Amino acid sequence: MPAARPRITLITTGGTIAGAAASATDLRGYTAGQLDGADLLAAVPQLAALATVSAEPLFALDSKDMTPAHWLALSRRVQALADDPTVDGIVITHGTDTLEESAYFLTLTVARRKPVVLTAAMRPATALSADGPLNLYQAVQLAARPAAARAGVLAVLGDRILPAATLAKRHPSAVDAFTQPGALTVTASDTALQALAGPPAAPLRLPAGLTQLPPVEILTVAAGSTPALLGAAVRSLHRAPDSGEEKGAGGADAGAGTTRQRRGPSRPGGGLVLALPGNASLPAPWRAALEALPPTLPVVLASRCGGGTVARGHALPAHWLHAGPLDALKARVRLIAALAAGLHGARLQRWFERV
């Protein structure tokens, strides 16, 4: 008797992979998120030979409009599917612009019992030589492999398997925008897959009643940048959440769903990430301005170099944290997730030391 095909759930969130333009040669003037899950599956009938795939919409966004509220809704839905015994693997379609941030948030917050694979496209679905259909096929192919569950959250783009922990978009429009050294081909062995992710890490536990993630801003410090920007950033962090109506899952405006009245602020306090020159070097005026901030405000010092690890040299105040190997984007995601989980002080410092 032939073995049952794996059962894969496809979560759609929009993006270029679901984008459409008036002309097949138009690679720029398209609208993201126009196709639904049924359209994406119909474009790849070969999926039927790999798995039984069911699609469900979560958002229909251009990923430049993705917010932490969307991350929270996506994380909760992925966790629910990971806990569902009728699901063997999860594939998520997403826009490329903020793919790395959503993927890293899932890495930090989902207890993975099954493969979780994100995919995307650099060309809209209507384009000549669209890259989305093959990316989707290969993502489902990977999600159908049990070994992928032990490799952490993964992305499949351009014949490559990329771990969410190091995923980064390196080109604004090239088809191989996510190419990076050490990426595995989609034919990689199970042994290579498991080595890709490194030691497993326990996910953060977010409070069940959490409706908003804490605000964290990034400031890039260039030669001569004024530390007066710190004041504006801190004021934005202390601004109360907007009152009024809230739409869609997890407080995100998903373009559908019921509206409900927000019952006041429910998000934890925020923080700052600084993208600094070299080894996260603080210019003297910025150091003085940071020292004047309240010690309850966590600040992560990251390098703007785009690679390497921030070396921990001289001692810093307890609420100043090193980003280690994380770029500023991932340091922000890590700080948001940690603050949402209630980590502060020494616990927050240890969380960043474990990167």
Short mmCIF file of N, CA and C in Angstrom, two decimals, residues 2 18 38 40 64 71 121 159 187 189 191 218 238 327:
data_model
loop_
_atom_site.label_atom_id
_atom_site.label_comp_id
_atom_site.label_asym_id
_atom_site.label_seq_id
_atom_site.Cartn_x
_atom_site.Cartn_y
_atom_site.Cartn_z
N PRO A 2 0.71 2.19 -0.94
CA PRO A 2 1.58 3.37 -0.99
C PRO A 2 1.42 4.23 0.26
N ALA A 18 2.59 36.66 -5.16
CA ALA A 18 1.17 36.73 -5.49
C ALA A 18 0.83 38.03 -6.21
N ALA A 38 -5.43 29.54 -3.85
CA ALA A 38 -5.89 28.65 -4.92
C ALA A 38 -5.18 28.97 -6.23
N LEU A 40 -2.16 30.32 -6.56
CA LEU A 40 -0.77 29.89 -6.44
C LEU A 40 -0.64 28.38 -6.64
N LYS A 64 6.33 45.39 2.51
CA LYS A 64 6.81 46.65 3.10
C LYS A 64 5.82 47.17 4.13
N TRP A 71 3.46 39.97 12.58
CA TRP A 71 4.33 38.88 13.06
C TRP A 71 3.63 38.08 14.15
N ALA A 121 9.17 35.56 -3.96
CA ALA A 121 9.58 35.71 -5.35
C ALA A 121 10.05 37.13 -5.59
N ASP A 159 16.55 27.95 -5.71
CA ASP A 159 17.25 26.66 -5.60
C ASP A 159 18.11 26.54 -4.35
N THR A 187 18.69 20.04 -2.96
CA THR A 187 18.93 18.59 -2.95
C THR A 187 19.80 18.16 -1.78
N SER A 189 21.34 16.80 1.69
CA SER A 189 20.98 15.62 2.49
C SER A 189 20.35 16.02 3.81
N THR A 191 21.39 15.10 6.70
CA THR A 191 22.49 15.43 7.61
C THR A 191 22.92 16.88 7.44
N ILE A 218 15.08 51.67 15.26
CA ILE A 218 16.49 51.60 14.84
C ILE A 218 16.95 52.99 14.42
N HIS A 238 7.42 56.15 23.96
CA HIS A 238 6.56 56.38 25.12
C HIS A 238 5.16 56.84 24.74
N ASP A 327 22.70 41.63 12.66
CA ASP A 327 22.62 42.97 12.10
C ASP A 327 21.53 43.73 12.85
#
